[in-house]
């Protein structure tokens, strides 16, 4: 059970030298400090153990068995789209911010491969998705998220919120209360129930994505592959760097933007290509456009030569739990709250747009220089999509975790290997 201590915990942001972004949070497991990837696209907590000798986990802090560890003989294994992890389960005292959970189930990884841990400095993953997607069975133990939220008697506090920053001083993560820098009341955000097909369990933090906009003109999307969905479905995922969508939609998107090219790295765009893109999310009265900074569409952190930048939107047809995966290039533009279900309400997501399109475009042009390319020519027609039945849909295991409480936990900011999307085998 989680219990609160009295003072407010705050950690400093740090910036490491690599190619892309990751958002890390510091936690304590058995009296040992670790930085782990904060990921709303998975549900498990795992860290590398002192038994891990693979190259992938070299150079990062590793968990050493402590007197408070209760070891099991239950194996743990995940195969990701990019990499894998193998280990064993145990329970240990885990501290996040000002909250301490005794006998928290977690996985100790004795082998990892293809995850790039040594390059980013993270020792594991803290998952914040729903328990239905946990690889660790609920018969063994509850997720860290469940245990943390159980410390609240007031259901209005059973939520977490984050803002993913661009700099070292504007990321935040809170549980149980809002960060007043970004919102003073939950009424400041637009709330939408989490999407789940009829009769299905909640798995990821999903919303309908009705369309995109390019310089204010609507860009139509293909029909959802999820049977019965009112619109294409998007997963909000802090563990993924870019926005990923169906390849045919993304190809039309870049053709509409103009000037882009497709390479073995993905879609690239001139670093001075100035375009304002929006994403229309929600359902019914909550349907609303959220604007992206042009710097998140022409992504200079992914540039090779300074002239061509990696596109912030890329094609990927492997997102089987939904249609789109909205990673950090979208999430840096919004303040997000994630609310647990109550007796009277389903789980919900609150969004507040933070990017002013006029100011963001002016800053982009000042930084990148004038864009003399022809204006975008939006191709609005969307082709039909293949519809999958519920039995055809499998899950995405990305990376993540969140904290419960009325305390503020500032995210540790670093860079990560590009497109850290991980999907479990179906």
Short mmCIF file of C-alpha atoms in Angstrom, two decimals:
data_model
loop_
_atom_site.label_atom_id
_atom_site.label_comp_id
_atom_site.label_asym_id
_atom_site.label_seq_id
_atom_site.Cartn_x
_atom_site.Cartn_y
_atom_site.Cartn_z
CA UNK A 1 0.00 0.00 0.00
CA UNK A 2 1.22 3.50 -0.83
CA UNK A 3 1.77 5.95 1.97
CA UNK A 4 2.64 9.61 1.78
CA UNK A 5 5.43 11.39 3.55
CA UNK A 6 5.28 15.05 4.40
CA UNK A 7 7.63 17.07 2.20
CA UNK A 8 7.35 17.74 -1.52
CA UNK A 9 9.81 15.87 -3.72
CA UNK A 10 11.38 17.61 -6.67
CA UNK A 11 14.17 16.41 -8.93
CA UNK A 12 16.25 18.40 -11.39
CA UNK A 13 16.03 18.07 -15.14
CA UNK A 14 19.14 16.90 -16.88
CA UNK A 15 20.06 16.83 -20.54
CA UNK A 16 22.22 14.03 -21.93
CA UNK A 17 24.02 13.85 -25.27
CA UNK A 18 22.36 11.56 -27.82
CA UNK A 19 20.11 11.76 -30.85
CA UNK A 20 16.58 12.08 -29.58
CA UNK A 21 14.30 12.56 -26.60
CA UNK A 22 13.39 10.45 -23.61
CA UNK A 23 11.61 11.43 -20.44
CA UNK A 24 13.01 9.77 -17.34
CA UNK A 25 11.91 9.81 -13.73
CA UNK A 26 13.97 8.90 -10.69
CA UNK A 27 12.65 6.18 -8.39
CA UNK A 28 14.03 4.25 -5.44
CA UNK A 29 13.86 0.45 -5.33
CA UNK A 30 15.16 -1.19 -2.17
CA UNK A 31 17.15 1.91 -1.24
CA UNK A 32 18.77 2.18 -4.68
CA UNK A 33 18.16 5.07 -7.09
CA UNK A 34 17.33 4.52 -10.75
CA UNK A 35 16.25 6.60 -13.69
CA UNK A 36 13.52 4.82 -15.61
CA UNK A 37 11.62 5.69 -18.73
CA UNK A 38 8.21 7.22 -18.00
CA UNK A 39 5.81 5.46 -20.35
CA UNK A 40 2.06 5.69 -20.71
CA UNK A 41 2.15 2.90 -23.29
CA UNK A 42 2.96 -0.01 -20.98
CA UNK A 43 1.95 -1.19 -17.52
CA UNK A 44 4.90 -3.01 -15.91
CA UNK A 45 7.78 -1.85 -13.75
CA UNK A 46 11.17 -3.41 -14.49
CA UNK A 47 14.83 -2.54 -13.98
CA UNK A 48 18.06 -4.24 -14.96
CA UNK A 49 19.62 -6.34 -12.22
CA UNK A 50 23.23 -6.94 -11.27
CA UNK A 51 22.92 -10.25 -13.12
CA UNK A 52 22.56 -8.45 -16.45
CA UNK A 53 25.85 -8.71 -18.36
CA UNK A 54 24.68 -8.06 -21.92
CA UNK A 55 26.20 -5.14 -23.81
CA UNK A 56 22.82 -3.44 -23.99
CA UNK A 57 22.63 -2.95 -20.21
CA UNK A 58 26.27 -2.07 -19.61
CA UNK A 59 27.06 1.27 -18.01
CA UNK A 60 23.70 1.83 -16.32
CA UNK A 61 22.85 1.51 -12.62
CA UNK A 62 21.68 -2.02 -11.79
CA UNK A 63 19.51 -3.32 -9.02
CA UNK A 64 21.33 -5.41 -6.41
CA UNK A 65 19.33 -7.69 -4.16
CA UNK A 66 18.49 -5.97 -0.88
CA UNK A 67 17.30 -7.37 2.48
CA UNK A 68 13.78 -6.18 1.69
CA UNK A 69 13.56 -8.16 -1.57
CA UNK A 70 11.15 -11.08 -1.73
CA UNK A 71 12.29 -13.14 -4.71
CA UNK A 72 9.97 -15.40 -6.71
CA UNK A 73 10.65 -18.06 -9.31
CA UNK A 74 8.17 -16.49 -11.77
CA UNK A 75 9.91 -15.66 -15.08
CA UNK A 76 9.46 -12.38 -16.93
CA UNK A 77 9.90 -11.92 -20.67
CA UNK A 78 8.89 -9.27 -23.17
CA UNK A 79 9.67 -9.12 -26.88
CA UNK A 80 9.41 -5.64 -28.33
CA UNK A 81 9.33 -4.27 -31.84
CA UNK A 82 12.80 -3.00 -31.00
CA UNK A 83 14.45 -5.24 -28.43
CA UNK A 84 13.61 -7.64 -25.65
CA UNK A 85 13.98 -8.17 -21.91
CA UNK A 86 14.17 -11.33 -19.80
CA UNK A 87 14.28 -11.74 -16.06
CA UNK A 88 12.47 -12.83 -12.93
CA UNK A 89 9.83 -11.28 -10.67
CA UNK A 90 10.19 -10.13 -7.09
CA UNK A 91 8.60 -7.70 -4.63
CA UNK A 92 10.42 -4.80 -3.07
CA UNK A 93 9.92 -1.43 -1.38
CA UNK A 94 9.52 1.20 -4.11
CA UNK A 95 9.58 4.95 -3.53
CA UNK A 96 8.38 7.45 -6.12
CA UNK A 97 8.49 11.09 -5.12
CA UNK A 98 6.98 11.21 -1.64
CA UNK A 99 5.14 7.89 -1.89
CA UNK A 100 6.41 4.57 -0.70
CA UNK A 101 4.95 1.20 -1.67
CA UNK A 102 5.97 -1.87 0.25
CA UNK A 103 5.94 -5.30 -1.42
CA UNK A 104 5.61 -3.84 -4.91
CA UNK A 105 5.87 -6.49 -7.62
CA UNK A 106 8.48 -5.70 -10.29
CA UNK A 107 10.76 -7.48 -12.73
CA UNK A 108 14.54 -7.76 -12.44
CA UNK A 109 16.01 -8.03 -15.92
CA UNK A 110 18.99 -10.35 -16.23
CA UNK A 111 19.24 -9.85 -20.00
CA UNK A 112 18.22 -7.08 -22.38
CA UNK A 113 18.84 -6.63 -26.08
CA UNK A 114 18.25 -3.88 -28.60
CA UNK A 115 16.85 -1.38 -26.10
CA UNK A 116 19.75 1.06 -26.14
CA UNK A 117 19.87 1.43 -22.36
CA UNK A 118 23.58 2.20 -22.33
CA UNK A 119 23.04 5.11 -24.72
CA UNK A 120 20.26 6.78 -22.76
CA UNK A 121 21.20 5.97 -19.17
CA UNK A 122 17.83 4.59 -18.17
CA UNK A 123 17.79 1.41 -16.12
CA UNK A 124 14.29 0.27 -17.04
CA UNK A 125 10.68 1.24 -17.57
CA UNK A 126 7.89 2.54 -15.36
CA UNK A 127 4.57 1.76 -17.05
CA UNK A 128 1.39 3.83 -16.67
CA UNK A 129 -1.12 2.07 -18.90
CA UNK A 130 -4.04 -0.01 -17.64
CA UNK A 131 -3.56 -3.29 -15.72
CA UNK A 132 -5.06 -5.30 -18.60
CA UNK A 133 -1.83 -4.75 -20.55
CA UNK A 134 0.54 -5.74 -17.75
CA UNK A 135 2.79 -8.69 -18.53
CA UNK A 136 2.96 -9.38 -14.81
CA UNK A 137 -0.25 -11.24 -13.96
CA UNK A 138 -2.58 -9.61 -11.45
CA UNK A 139 -2.53 -12.86 -9.52
CA UNK A 140 1.12 -12.09 -8.71
CA UNK A 141 0.66 -8.44 -7.78
CA UNK A 142 -0.87 -5.11 -8.72
CA UNK A 143 0.82 -2.53 -10.91
CA UNK A 144 2.63 0.36 -9.28
CA UNK A 145 -0.01 2.69 -10.65
CA UNK A 146 -2.81 0.78 -8.96
CA UNK A 147 -0.99 0.77 -5.65
CA UNK A 148 -0.19 4.47 -5.78
CA UNK A 149 -3.72 5.51 -6.66
CA UNK A 150 -5.14 3.34 -3.90
CA UNK A 151 -3.70 5.79 -1.37
CA UNK A 152 -6.42 8.30 -2.28
CA UNK A 153 -9.84 8.19 -0.66
CA UNK A 154 -10.98 11.19 -2.68
CA UNK A 155 -11.75 9.89 -6.18
CA UNK A 156 -11.18 13.36 -7.65
CA UNK A 157 -7.48 12.94 -6.83
CA UNK A 158 -7.10 9.63 -8.64
CA UNK A 159 -5.29 11.08 -11.63
CA UNK A 160 -1.86 11.96 -12.88
CA UNK A 161 -0.78 14.80 -15.15
CA UNK A 162 2.29 15.68 -17.13
CA UNK A 163 3.84 18.26 -19.40
CA UNK A 164 6.73 17.09 -21.55
CA UNK A 165 9.16 19.95 -21.91
CA UNK A 166 11.42 21.16 -24.68
CA UNK A 167 13.98 22.55 -22.27
CA UNK A 168 15.49 21.57 -18.96
CA UNK A 169 13.05 23.62 -16.93
CA UNK A 170 9.54 23.09 -18.27
CA UNK A 171 8.67 19.41 -17.74
CA UNK A 172 6.44 18.36 -14.88
CA UNK A 173 4.68 15.30 -13.54
CA UNK A 174 2.12 15.36 -10.75
CA UNK A 175 -0.29 12.94 -9.17
CA UNK A 176 -3.43 13.97 -7.34
CA UNK A 177 -3.17 17.65 -8.19
CA UNK A 178 -2.48 19.89 -11.14
CA UNK A 179 0.69 21.83 -11.80
CA UNK A 180 -0.53 25.45 -11.56
CA UNK A 181 2.01 26.45 -14.20
CA UNK A 182 -0.22 24.77 -16.79
CA UNK A 183 -3.72 24.65 -15.26
CA UNK A 184 -5.47 25.88 -12.13
CA UNK A 185 -8.55 23.70 -12.42
CA UNK A 186 -9.56 20.52 -14.21
CA UNK A 187 -12.15 22.74 -15.90
CA UNK A 188 -9.25 24.29 -17.82
CA UNK A 189 -8.91 21.01 -19.73
CA UNK A 190 -11.22 19.29 -22.21
CA UNK A 191 -12.12 15.79 -21.05
CA UNK A 192 -12.95 12.71 -23.13
CA UNK A 193 -13.68 9.17 -21.91
CA UNK A 194 -10.93 6.68 -22.76
CA UNK A 195 -11.93 4.65 -25.78
CA UNK A 196 -12.46 0.90 -25.47
CA UNK A 197 -14.44 -1.33 -27.87
CA UNK A 198 -17.76 -2.51 -26.48
CA UNK A 199 -17.21 -5.35 -24.05
CA UNK A 200 -13.43 -4.91 -23.97
CA UNK A 201 -11.16 -4.01 -21.09
CA UNK A 202 -9.38 -0.67 -21.03
CA UNK A 203 -5.80 -1.21 -22.16
CA UNK A 204 -4.17 2.07 -23.29
CA UNK A 205 -4.95 5.76 -22.98
CA UNK A 206 -6.92 6.08 -26.22
CA UNK A 207 -8.90 8.86 -27.89
CA UNK A 208 -10.68 9.23 -31.23
CA UNK A 209 -8.53 11.16 -33.75
CA UNK A 210 -10.96 12.60 -36.29
CA UNK A 211 -8.61 14.42 -38.63
CA UNK A 212 -5.44 16.45 -38.98
CA UNK A 213 -5.17 20.03 -40.16
CA UNK A 214 -2.40 21.52 -42.29
CA UNK A 215 -2.18 25.31 -42.09
CA UNK A 216 -5.83 25.34 -41.01
CA UNK A 217 -7.12 23.09 -43.82
CA UNK A 218 -8.68 19.78 -42.81
CA UNK A 219 -6.78 16.62 -43.78
CA UNK A 220 -9.01 13.56 -43.86
CA UNK A 221 -7.82 10.27 -42.37
CA UNK A 222 -8.52 6.70 -43.42
CA UNK A 223 -11.27 4.82 -41.65
CA UNK A 224 -10.27 3.12 -38.42
CA UNK A 225 -9.11 -0.48 -38.51
CA UNK A 226 -10.74 -0.97 -35.11
CA UNK A 227 -14.22 -2.37 -35.65
CA UNK A 228 -16.94 -0.11 -34.32
CA UNK A 229 -14.67 2.87 -33.64
CA UNK A 230 -16.29 6.27 -34.36
CA UNK A 231 -13.04 7.54 -35.87
CA UNK A 232 -9.39 6.49 -36.08
CA UNK A 233 -8.13 5.68 -32.57
CA UNK A 234 -4.95 7.21 -31.15
CA UNK A 235 -2.87 6.05 -28.17
CA UNK A 236 -1.13 8.77 -26.15
CA UNK A 237 2.33 7.35 -25.50
CA UNK A 238 5.19 9.11 -23.73
CA UNK A 239 7.49 6.19 -24.55
CA UNK A 240 7.44 6.91 -28.28
CA UNK A 241 9.39 9.79 -29.78
CA UNK A 242 7.33 10.60 -32.87
CA UNK A 243 3.72 10.45 -34.05
CA UNK A 244 3.13 7.19 -35.93
CA UNK A 245 0.21 6.48 -38.24
CA UNK A 246 -0.88 4.32 -41.18
CA UNK A 247 1.68 4.51 -43.99
CA UNK A 248 -0.88 5.52 -46.62
CA UNK A 249 -2.15 8.43 -44.53
CA UNK A 250 1.37 9.56 -43.65
CA UNK A 251 2.46 9.44 -47.31
CA UNK A 252 -0.51 11.64 -48.27
CA UNK A 253 0.30 13.93 -45.36
CA UNK A 254 3.85 14.59 -46.52
CA UNK A 255 2.73 14.96 -50.13
CA UNK A 256 0.33 17.62 -48.89
CA UNK A 257 3.02 19.40 -46.85
CA UNK A 258 5.29 19.39 -49.89
CA UNK A 259 9.05 19.25 -50.25
CA UNK A 260 9.44 16.05 -48.21
CA UNK A 261 11.35 12.95 -49.24
CA UNK A 262 11.28 9.34 -48.11
CA UNK A 263 14.59 7.73 -47.16
CA UNK A 264 15.70 4.62 -45.31
CA UNK A 265 15.37 6.68 -42.10
CA UNK A 266 11.77 7.56 -42.89
CA UNK A 267 10.18 10.78 -44.09
CA UNK A 268 12.50 13.80 -44.11
CA UNK A 269 11.60 17.43 -44.68
CA UNK A 270 13.73 20.56 -45.23
CA UNK A 271 14.61 21.95 -41.83
CA UNK A 272 13.10 25.33 -42.73
CA UNK A 273 9.78 23.91 -43.97
CA UNK A 274 7.26 25.98 -42.03
CA UNK A 275 3.90 24.28 -41.55
CA UNK A 276 1.37 24.39 -38.72
CA UNK A 277 -0.26 21.01 -38.11
CA UNK A 278 -3.20 20.31 -35.83
CA UNK A 279 -4.77 17.12 -34.52
CA UNK A 280 -8.53 17.00 -33.93
CA UNK A 281 -9.09 14.74 -30.91
CA UNK A 282 -12.06 13.87 -28.71
CA UNK A 283 -15.67 12.89 -29.23
CA UNK A 284 -18.87 14.89 -29.38
CA UNK A 285 -18.67 18.08 -27.34
CA UNK A 286 -15.07 17.33 -26.40
CA UNK A 287 -13.85 17.27 -30.01
CA UNK A 288 -11.14 19.90 -30.37
CA UNK A 289 -8.04 20.78 -32.40
CA UNK A 290 -4.61 20.74 -30.74
CA UNK A 291 -1.86 22.55 -32.63
CA UNK A 292 1.73 21.33 -32.93
CA UNK A 293 4.77 23.56 -32.97
CA UNK A 294 6.33 23.55 -36.48
CA UNK A 295 9.57 22.43 -34.80
CA UNK A 296 7.85 19.14 -33.95
CA UNK A 297 6.99 18.53 -37.61
CA UNK A 298 10.43 19.44 -38.95
CA UNK A 299 12.37 17.72 -36.20
CA UNK A 300 15.89 19.14 -36.08
CA UNK A 301 17.03 16.75 -33.34
CA UNK A 302 16.76 14.04 -36.00
CA UNK A 303 18.73 16.00 -38.60
CA UNK A 304 21.78 14.44 -40.25
CA UNK A 305 23.26 17.38 -42.14
CA UNK A 306 21.37 20.41 -40.86
CA UNK A 307 19.45 20.79 -44.12
CA UNK A 308 17.09 17.83 -43.93
CA UNK A 309 15.21 17.14 -40.72
CA UNK A 310 13.36 14.02 -39.72
CA UNK A 311 9.62 14.37 -40.03
CA UNK A 312 7.75 14.41 -36.73
CA UNK A 313 5.06 12.19 -38.27
CA UNK A 314 6.10 8.77 -39.60
CA UNK A 315 4.33 5.77 -41.09
CA UNK A 316 3.99 2.51 -39.20
CA UNK A 317 1.39 -0.15 -39.87
CA UNK A 318 2.36 -2.16 -36.78
CA UNK A 319 0.19 -0.17 -34.36
CA UNK A 320 -2.39 -2.90 -33.93
CA UNK A 321 -4.01 -1.72 -30.69
CA UNK A 322 -5.15 1.44 -32.44
CA UNK A 323 -4.56 3.39 -35.64
CA UNK A 324 -2.18 6.09 -34.45
CA UNK A 325 0.46 6.37 -31.76
CA UNK A 326 0.90 9.98 -30.61
CA UNK A 327 4.32 10.27 -29.04
CA UNK A 328 6.42 13.13 -27.76
CA UNK A 329 6.23 15.33 -30.89
CA UNK A 330 2.52 15.68 -30.13
CA UNK A 331 2.60 15.48 -26.33
CA UNK A 332 5.06 18.38 -25.97
CA UNK A 333 2.26 20.64 -27.18
CA UNK A 334 -0.36 19.79 -24.56
CA UNK A 335 -0.93 19.45 -20.85
CA UNK A 336 -2.47 16.03 -20.18
CA UNK A 337 -4.36 14.51 -17.26
CA UNK A 338 -5.19 10.81 -16.94
CA UNK A 339 -8.14 10.02 -14.65
CA UNK A 340 -8.94 6.62 -13.18
CA UNK A 341 -12.48 5.24 -13.40
CA UNK A 342 -14.92 5.84 -10.56
CA UNK A 343 -18.19 4.13 -9.67
CA UNK A 344 -20.05 6.62 -11.86
CA UNK A 345 -17.55 7.57 -14.57
CA UNK A 346 -15.23 5.71 -16.97
CA UNK A 347 -11.53 6.59 -17.13
CA UNK A 348 -10.89 9.80 -19.01
CA UNK A 349 -8.20 11.98 -20.53
CA UNK A 350 -8.00 15.75 -20.13
CA UNK A 351 -6.16 17.87 -22.70
CA UNK A 352 -5.19 21.51 -22.79
CA UNK A 353 -3.41 22.91 -25.81
CA UNK A 354 -0.35 24.96 -24.92
CA UNK A 355 1.02 25.91 -28.34
CA UNK A 356 0.08 29.27 -29.81
CA UNK A 357 0.29 28.73 -33.59
CA UNK A 358 1.14 32.34 -34.45
CA UNK A 359 3.90 32.65 -31.85
CA UNK A 360 5.28 29.17 -32.59
CA UNK A 361 5.45 29.86 -36.34
CA UNK A 362 7.17 33.21 -35.80
CA UNK A 363 9.75 31.60 -33.51
CA UNK A 364 10.31 28.80 -36.02
CA UNK A 365 10.94 31.22 -38.91
CA UNK A 366 13.30 33.29 -36.77
CA UNK A 367 15.25 30.19 -35.83
CA UNK A 368 15.23 28.31 -39.14
CA UNK A 369 15.03 31.11 -41.70
CA UNK A 370 12.47 31.89 -44.39
CA UNK A 371 10.62 29.08 -46.12
CA UNK A 372 10.43 29.90 -49.86
CA UNK A 373 8.83 26.58 -50.83
CA UNK A 374 5.38 26.58 -52.42
CA UNK A 375 2.53 26.50 -49.89
CA UNK A 376 1.10 23.22 -48.72
CA UNK A 377 -1.51 21.67 -51.02
CA UNK A 378 -3.75 19.49 -48.88
CA UNK A 379 -4.88 16.20 -50.37
CA UNK A 380 -8.06 15.72 -48.42
CA UNK A 381 -9.32 12.45 -49.93
CA UNK A 382 -8.65 9.44 -47.70
CA UNK A 383 -8.58 5.86 -49.03
CA UNK A 384 -10.62 3.13 -47.39
CA UNK A 385 -8.90 1.09 -44.67
CA UNK A 386 -9.03 -2.59 -43.76
CA UNK A 387 -11.17 -3.22 -40.70
CA UNK A 388 -9.90 -5.65 -38.08
CA UNK A 389 -12.07 -7.63 -35.73
CA UNK A 390 -11.47 -7.43 -32.01
CA UNK A 391 -9.80 -10.83 -32.12
CA UNK A 392 -7.22 -9.52 -34.60
CA UNK A 393 -6.05 -6.72 -32.35
CA UNK A 394 -3.01 -7.17 -30.15
CA UNK A 395 -1.25 -4.78 -27.83
CA UNK A 396 1.56 -2.31 -27.95
CA UNK A 397 4.09 -2.44 -25.15
CA UNK A 398 5.92 0.83 -25.05
CA UNK A 399 7.43 2.31 -21.93
CA UNK A 400 6.12 4.33 -18.97
CA UNK A 401 4.96 5.02 -15.43
CA UNK A 402 3.23 7.53 -13.17
CA UNK A 403 3.05 8.60 -9.57
CA UNK A 404 0.12 9.08 -7.23
CA UNK A 405 -0.22 11.88 -4.77
CA UNK A 406 -0.53 15.58 -4.30
CA UNK A 407 3.18 16.05 -4.85
CA UNK A 408 5.03 17.46 -7.81
CA UNK A 409 7.62 15.27 -9.45
CA UNK A 410 9.64 17.02 -12.16
CA UNK A 411 10.64 14.70 -14.97
CA UNK A 412 14.27 14.03 -15.66
CA UNK A 413 14.85 15.04 -19.26
CA UNK A 414 17.32 13.34 -21.52
CA UNK A 415 17.65 12.12 -25.08
CA UNK A 416 16.73 8.66 -26.29
CA UNK A 417 17.07 6.42 -29.30
CA UNK A 418 14.60 7.37 -32.02
CA UNK A 419 11.07 5.98 -32.14
CA UNK A 420 11.21 3.92 -28.97
CA UNK A 421 8.04 2.04 -29.80
CA UNK A 422 7.82 -1.49 -28.49
CA UNK A 423 5.18 -4.01 -29.34
CA UNK A 424 4.63 -7.36 -27.73
CA UNK A 425 4.21 -10.33 -30.01
CA UNK A 426 0.56 -11.17 -30.70
#
